[in-house]
Amino acid sequence: MENNKPVEQWNAQVARPENKKVVAGILAILLGGFGVHKFILGYTKEGIIQIVLTLVTCGIASIMGLIEGIIYLTKSDEEFYQTYQVGRKGWF
């Protein structure tokens, strides 16, 4: 028999995709030179480019990871999700 109970709107769970903002932001600050934050967000090509740039510049390019981490953590959850997970913006 089918259950026809009305659903209370205030108590209903909304399925939302996972937001990786905090993980990507912290990893970008701590391990930005290795491109770990790029791999977490699914940007394999950009992650490899980040590693190569860091090696070629003897670590100077890891500053880009620090900057990206700060940018990630200062955006709102929705803005981060729309920009980097839906819009797939690879750099800054």
XYZ file of C-alpha atoms in Angstrom:
92
model
C 0.000 0.000 0.000
C 1.278 3.460 -0.881
C 2.109 5.965 1.860
C 0.524 9.354 1.058
C 1.752 11.392 4.022
C 2.218 15.082 3.322
C 5.840 16.206 3.579
C 6.571 19.068 5.923
C 8.547 21.613 3.890
C 10.545 23.000 6.812
C 11.828 19.526 7.634
C 12.490 18.265 4.094
C 16.075 17.456 3.161
C 17.396 19.054 0.016
C 19.984 17.036 -1.879
C 22.934 19.327 -2.593
C 26.151 18.401 -4.337
C 29.293 18.348 -2.216
C 31.004 21.701 -1.825
C 34.783 21.293 -1.682
C 35.568 24.887 -0.710
C 37.227 24.363 2.677
C 39.230 21.292 1.637
C 40.450 22.931 -1.578
C 41.240 26.209 0.200
C 43.293 24.644 2.993
C 45.136 22.322 0.614
C 45.878 25.250 -1.703
C 47.432 27.190 1.178
C 49.429 24.251 2.560
C 50.309 22.279 -0.590
C 49.564 24.756 -3.383
C 52.854 24.195 -5.148
C 51.974 20.562 -5.726
C 48.582 21.410 -7.232
C 46.696 19.184 -4.795
C 43.779 21.621 -4.672
C 43.452 21.398 -8.458
C 43.233 17.605 -8.348
C 40.602 17.778 -5.563
C 38.446 20.005 -7.786
C 38.931 17.684 -10.778
C 41.329 19.903 -12.735
C 43.956 17.328 -13.708
C 45.559 19.369 -16.496
C 45.830 22.470 -14.296
C 47.249 20.373 -11.440
C 50.011 19.004 -13.642
C 50.775 22.507 -14.945
C 51.008 23.742 -11.338
C 53.513 21.005 -10.452
C 55.647 21.731 -13.523
C 55.609 25.492 -12.849
C 56.655 24.931 -9.244
C 59.539 22.681 -10.293
C 60.711 24.993 -13.093
C 60.613 28.093 -10.874
C 62.234 26.311 -7.882
C 59.097 26.732 -5.781
C 58.275 30.352 -6.540
C 55.092 29.372 -8.417
C 53.726 27.855 -5.200
C 52.705 31.414 -4.274
C 49.892 30.955 -6.805
C 48.489 28.153 -4.628
C 48.579 30.396 -1.565
C 46.720 33.138 -3.426
C 44.140 30.676 -4.777
C 43.592 29.229 -1.301
C 42.850 32.680 0.092
C 40.497 33.396 -2.817
C 38.688 30.070 -2.293
C 38.174 30.644 1.418
C 36.943 34.239 1.048
C 34.184 33.356 -1.435
C 30.738 32.391 -0.199
C 29.856 28.706 -0.416
C 27.411 29.268 -3.272
C 29.781 31.552 -5.203
C 32.628 29.028 -4.871
C 30.394 26.162 -5.959
C 29.065 28.042 -9.005
C 32.486 29.354 -10.062
C 34.803 26.388 -9.536
C 32.597 23.290 -9.481
C 29.812 24.198 -11.919
C 31.592 26.808 -14.058
C 34.888 24.862 -14.012
C 37.087 27.985 -13.749
C 40.600 26.517 -13.586
C 42.729 29.498 -12.575
C 42.100 32.229 -10.005
